Amino acid sequence: MESEFFLNAGMNPVPPLPLHFNPTSSNSPPMPAWRSLPHSSSAMDMSNANYEQPPPDCFFGNPNWDRSTDHHTGGLQYESALSSMVSSPTASNSNIPTESFMIRELIGKLGNIGGHGSNNPGEISPHLAAASSYGGSASNSCYSTPLSSPPKLSLPRMDQFVKTMGLNSSVAEFSADPGFAERAARFSCFGSRSFNGRTVQMSGGGGGGGGLNAPPAMNGSLGGGKLPRVSSSPSLKALGSQKGNKGSPPPRQDGGELGNSSASPEESSLSEQRIPNAAGDGSAKAAAAAANEPNPRKRKAAPKGKAKESAAARPNASTAKEVETNENPTAKRSKGNGNNESKSPAKAVEEDAEAAGNSCGGEEKHSNESKPPEPMKDYIHVRARRGQATDSHSLAERVRREKISERMKLLQDLVPGCNKVTGKALMLDEIINYVQSLQRQVEFLSMKLSSVNTTRLDFSIDPLSSKDMYQRNNSGMAHPMFPVDSSASAILGHHHQHQNHHGNGSNSSSSSISAAAQNLTLHCPLDPFALPHDQFQSFCDDDLQSIVQMGFSGNGPDTDYNSGSSPNHQPSSSHMKVEI
Amino acid sequence: MASTIISSSPVTNSDRSKRRKKKKAAAAQQSKRAEGSSSHARWRTESQQQIYSSKLIQALSQVQLNPSSPSAPRRGRAVREAADRALAVSARGRSRWSRAILTSRIKLKFRKQQRRHQIKQQQRIVSADGGISRARKPRVSVLRLRGKSLPAVQRKVRLLGRLIPGCQKEPLPVILEEATDYIAALEMQVRAMTALAELLSGSNQAAGSSS
């Protein structure tokens, strides 16, 4: 019946949609006489073809209709446009580009008309009427309406409209139809150019206003001049922007984004998967996942398993493994002709998330290898270099290889003689040899020390162990010796002399050794006590004396202790003073 | 003062001597200054060497040379283990090998206990002395790896992993990282021990000549 109406009313392409949209008839504002049209199905009798008399349902509560004259003119224009649009394309269902083109035009016009709500509340077409009626008021109707309602309305309107036009699927279905994505992809090249301008305009507005749910990155990308794949998406966005940017509803955007997704059914289904993710997470990651932006010019064959990989990887908890798998999808897929030079870290994030499915071998890549710091992400983003494969596996491999080569370089500096050697195997050989040689050296030295110890250090042990309390003092004193400068002279002066002697004595052994050890590096003279040599000797026990003398004599070449403390050693010795 | 320092010591080493050594607190202050530099460059700083030397000396003085092991190799091994432990302590547990060194002693003690139990059990069952060899975990020598895997790089990676304590089954990047740190630490250890040996032997000579 509707089609009949349509055919009959050649000039009246207004579909009998008001049937679905049926506001309360009780709402009866002062309407013009035409309102008396019975709104039964027969009211759809468009044979009257009076566009002045649109289905009354639509105009309930719409004071705008008082200005019927204006409506007429506007409506005329609109009608003519619509009719031309309708009549021009062939009614073939299979002619997908044209039908989508029609839709595009219609939506565009709807958007335009909706934008000029004050002038043309779109009463002519039920779509616009419905849209405007929601608003209620004259001028701000379109803008005051919540964003969701007009598009929702318009979509079913368009759905019917499209159906009457003989199209296959509805616009509402378009967004969810994987086949549509395919068709749209095919079509995208057809109309992408014409859309570019519009996209930039509208999506800028849409992106700016509708960024409530989506992260700014997505909006930026939306408005960043990215070429959307699907024709309907910019128009949808336009609708959204025109109808008042209350914050594009996620489903709307997702619908658009779905349309934006690549041609492959897998990816569209994948992006559908992502939408629940987006709804659930609300994170930039998920939203970025939904915001797939393949390059229409570079559009390509279905990404196959990568999309699935990324989908599989994404829901994973942030683990180290995920780092690896997520590194793959984070390969940057450069948008062909350099129209994506506007990179921001956030954008890189989203692109990285989405890039999994978009990788195509042989596509141009950005030459910058930078890894943008992503505080909110937990995985490393890698950009694929120009001319390199963007396979997820190869990306992970590349990251791993780079890590390894980085560390090999460090090792090269450490291990002597590695400069000439190239290649992992030879380098590893060198490293192994070096480590083995070092360990052997340590063993040899330990043997040597043990032999030396038997003769020397044993002496120090007995007096130390015998005087346990002094031993504690020893350790307390000896430990901070190096880092902390404790002046032995001060300590010596403060403590009781006898105790001092003992402390000194017991300290002297360890201190001498430790001081000697320090001597190894600092080459500081051993002048711990600032005591004249003969006095010191009187302090020491017999068994200690030898050690002390040993310590002193060991440092003989460095300083001359027999002459007592040399003034020039004082400042440096402060570090070595024993703490009692 | 000593007790407070003992309690504040974060060292988990089971060696009592290490706990008694309060140098940890003092060493902590100095090592913090060297903290900023990269891991393997840290081992080159003089402060680190000082810390290590002092620790080494304490450890060496604690080594029971006279009573326990008269044989030279065992003494040498004891010294070497003490030196390694001191090195691991200086690493402050930031690297795998250092942690492995410090925990190996506990494991060894534990294994000794296990071995004793097993020996007793096995002695009841089997009169032969095979219990000891059975109880001991067979240690695959490094050389045996050569016959195993074909890819040369893999083989060498495993080899290197066995050389570095505690990195036996780690993947290559981890092993490389550990190797960097370990090589730097070993170099420092060698430097310190040579100096110490030189000093002691020098003093030996002097004392020997004087007496």
PDB file of C-alpha atoms in Angstrom, chain B residues 16-121:
ATOM      1  CA  ARG B  16      75.043 -14.852  61.733  1.00  0.00           C
ATOM      2  CA  SER B  17      78.198 -13.090  60.965  1.00  0.00           C
ATOM      3  CA  LYS B  18      76.433 -11.060  58.378  1.00  0.00           C
ATOM      4  CA  ARG B  19      73.832  -9.985  60.813  1.00  0.00           C
ATOM      5  CA  ARG B  20      76.330  -9.024  63.325  1.00  0.00           C
ATOM      6  CA  LYS B  21      78.051  -6.936  60.815  1.00  0.00           C
ATOM      7  CA  LYS B  22      76.398  -3.624  61.122  1.00  0.00           C
ATOM      8  CA  LYS B  23      78.089  -2.349  58.116  1.00  0.00           C
ATOM      9  CA  LYS B  24      74.863  -2.796  56.301  1.00  0.00           C
ATOM     10  CA  ALA B  25      73.406   0.323  57.747  1.00  0.00           C
ATOM     11  CA  ALA B  26      76.437   2.316  56.922  1.00  0.00           C
ATOM     12  CA  ALA B  27      76.788   0.772  53.564  1.00  0.00           C
ATOM     13  CA  ALA B  28      73.220   1.601  52.812  1.00  0.00           C
ATOM     14  CA  GLN B  29      73.954   5.245  53.114  1.00  0.00           C
ATOM     15  CA  GLN B  30      76.753   5.111  50.706  1.00  0.00           C
ATOM     16  CA  SER B  31      75.163   2.823  48.238  1.00  0.00           C
ATOM     17  CA  LYS B  32      72.253   5.177  47.978  1.00  0.00           C
ATOM     18  CA  ARG B  33      74.531   7.731  46.530  1.00  0.00           C
ATOM     19  CA  ALA B  34      75.517   5.296  43.881  1.00  0.00           C
ATOM     20  CA  GLU B  35      71.968   4.272  43.250  1.00  0.00           C
ATOM     21  CA  GLY B  36      71.346   6.599  40.433  1.00  0.00           C
ATOM     22  CA  SER B  37      73.765   5.084  38.012  1.00  0.00           C
ATOM     23  CA  SER B  38      72.898   2.098  35.942  1.00  0.00           C
ATOM     24  CA  SER B  39      73.255  -1.278  37.421  1.00  0.00           C
ATOM     25  CA  HIS B  40      76.494  -2.378  35.904  1.00  0.00           C
ATOM     26  CA  ALA B  41      78.088   1.014  36.176  1.00  0.00           C
ATOM     27  CA  ARG B  42      77.353   0.895  39.850  1.00  0.00           C
ATOM     28  CA  TRP B  43      79.872  -1.825  40.325  1.00  0.00           C
ATOM     29  CA  ARG B  44      82.602   0.384  39.082  1.00  0.00           C
ATOM     30  CA  THR B  45      82.204   3.066  41.656  1.00  0.00           C
ATOM     31  CA  GLU B  46      84.755   3.293  44.354  1.00  0.00           C
ATOM     32  CA  SER B  47      82.188   3.497  47.035  1.00  0.00           C
ATOM     33  CA  GLN B  48      80.809   0.188  45.979  1.00  0.00           C
ATOM     34  CA  GLN B  49      84.201  -1.336  46.084  1.00  0.00           C
ATOM     35  CA  GLN B  50      84.771  -0.015  49.531  1.00  0.00           C
ATOM     36  CA  ILE B  51      81.563  -1.444  50.714  1.00  0.00           C
ATOM     37  CA  TYR B  52      82.375  -4.739  49.239  1.00  0.00           C
ATOM     38  CA  SER B  53      85.852  -4.803  50.604  1.00  0.00           C
ATOM     39  CA  SER B  54      84.715  -4.158  54.081  1.00  0.00           C
ATOM     40  CA  LYS B  55      82.081  -6.791  53.800  1.00  0.00           C
ATOM     41  CA  LEU B  56      84.565  -9.166  52.388  1.00  0.00           C
ATOM     42  CA  ILE B  57      86.914  -8.664  55.212  1.00  0.00           C
ATOM     43  CA  GLN B  58      84.258  -9.221  57.747  1.00  0.00           C
ATOM     44  CA  ALA B  59      83.202 -12.342  56.019  1.00  0.00           C
ATOM     45  CA  LEU B  60      86.694 -13.607  55.733  1.00  0.00           C
ATOM     46  CA  SER B  61      87.387 -13.005  59.327  1.00  0.00           C
ATOM     47  CA  GLN B  62      84.366 -15.019  60.120  1.00  0.00           C
ATOM     48  CA  VAL B  63      85.378 -17.941  58.066  1.00  0.00           C
ATOM     49  CA  GLN B  64      86.420 -20.701  60.316  1.00  0.00           C
ATOM     50  CA  LEU B  65      89.673 -21.688  58.863  1.00  0.00           C
ATOM     51  CA  ASN B  66      91.544 -23.427  61.519  1.00  0.00           C
ATOM     52  CA  PRO B  67      89.309 -25.914  63.136  1.00  0.00           C
ATOM     53  CA  SER B  68      86.960 -27.106  60.452  1.00  0.00           C
ATOM     54  CA  SER B  69      88.655 -27.742  57.185  1.00  0.00           C
ATOM     55  CA  PRO B  70      92.335 -28.383  57.070  1.00  0.00           C
ATOM     56  CA  SER B  71      92.388 -29.140  53.374  1.00  0.00           C
ATOM     57  CA  ALA B  72      93.216 -26.281  51.140  1.00  0.00           C
ATOM     58  CA  PRO B  73      90.510 -26.743  48.524  1.00  0.00           C
ATOM     59  CA  ARG B  74      87.741 -26.713  51.055  1.00  0.00           C
ATOM     60  CA  ARG B  75      89.133 -23.681  52.678  1.00  0.00           C
ATOM     61  CA  GLY B  76      89.425 -22.042  49.336  1.00  0.00           C
ATOM     62  CA  ARG B  77      85.865 -22.927  48.564  1.00  0.00           C
ATOM     63  CA  ALA B  78      84.726 -21.562  51.860  1.00  0.00           C
ATOM     64  CA  VAL B  79      86.534 -18.356  51.180  1.00  0.00           C
ATOM     65  CA  ARG B  80      85.090 -18.200  47.761  1.00  0.00           C
ATOM     66  CA  GLU B  81      81.611 -18.733  48.998  1.00  0.00           C
ATOM     67  CA  ALA B  82      82.086 -16.086  51.595  1.00  0.00           C
ATOM     68  CA  ALA B  83      83.306 -13.731  48.948  1.00  0.00           C
ATOM     69  CA  ASP B  84      80.340 -14.517  46.754  1.00  0.00           C
ATOM     70  CA  ARG B  85      77.972 -13.949  49.570  1.00  0.00           C
ATOM     71  CA  ALA B  86      79.530 -10.639  50.337  1.00  0.00           C
ATOM     72  CA  LEU B  87      79.146  -9.733  46.714  1.00  0.00           C
ATOM     73  CA  ALA B  88      75.535 -10.766  46.684  1.00  0.00           C
ATOM     74  CA  VAL B  89      74.870  -8.712  49.745  1.00  0.00           C
ATOM     75  CA  SER B  90      76.427  -5.717  48.109  1.00  0.00           C
ATOM     76  CA  ALA B  91      74.050  -6.189  45.238  1.00  0.00           C
ATOM     77  CA  ARG B  92      71.250  -5.573  47.694  1.00  0.00           C
ATOM     78  CA  GLY B  93      69.084  -8.217  46.191  1.00  0.00           C
ATOM     79  CA  ARG B  94      68.292  -6.386  43.032  1.00  0.00           C
ATOM     80  CA  SER B  95      69.494  -9.041  40.699  1.00  0.00           C
ATOM     81  CA  ARG B  96      68.526 -12.618  40.304  1.00  0.00           C
ATOM     82  CA  TRP B  97      71.964 -14.012  40.759  1.00  0.00           C
ATOM     83  CA  SER B  98      72.467 -12.217  44.023  1.00  0.00           C
ATOM     84  CA  ARG B  99      69.252 -13.543  45.401  1.00  0.00           C
ATOM     85  CA  ALA B 100      70.104 -16.984  44.188  1.00  0.00           C
ATOM     86  CA  ILE B 101      73.473 -16.873  45.890  1.00  0.00           C
ATOM     87  CA  LEU B 102      71.985 -15.815  49.157  1.00  0.00           C
ATOM     88  CA  THR B 103      69.269 -18.377  49.115  1.00  0.00           C
ATOM     89  CA  SER B 104      71.483 -21.170  47.962  1.00  0.00           C
ATOM     90  CA  ARG B 105      72.986 -21.449  51.371  1.00  0.00           C
ATOM     91  CA  ILE B 106      69.675 -21.992  52.950  1.00  0.00           C
ATOM     92  CA  LYS B 107      68.855 -24.515  50.323  1.00  0.00           C
ATOM     93  CA  LEU B 108      72.106 -26.233  50.965  1.00  0.00           C
ATOM     94  CA  LYS B 109      71.434 -26.522  54.631  1.00  0.00           C
ATOM     95  CA  PHE B 110      68.013 -27.749  53.925  1.00  0.00           C
ATOM     96  CA  ARG B 111      69.348 -30.253  51.524  1.00  0.00           C
ATOM     97  CA  LYS B 112      71.852 -31.389  54.047  1.00  0.00           C
ATOM     98  CA  GLN B 113      69.109 -32.105  56.453  1.00  0.00           C
ATOM     99  CA  GLN B 114      67.185 -33.866  53.791  1.00  0.00           C
ATOM    100  CA  ARG B 115      70.193 -35.842  52.889  1.00  0.00           C
ATOM    101  CA  ARG B 116      70.720 -36.919  56.414  1.00  0.00           C
ATOM    102  CA  HIS B 117      67.191 -38.098  56.643  1.00  0.00           C
ATOM    103  CA  GLN B 118      67.399 -39.855  53.383  1.00  0.00           C
ATOM    104  CA  ILE B 119      70.619 -41.448  54.301  1.00  0.00           C
ATOM    105  CA  LYS B 120      69.196 -42.773  57.456  1.00  0.00           C
ATOM    106  CA  GLN B 121      66.210 -44.097  55.666  1.00  0.00           C
TER     107      GLN B 121
END
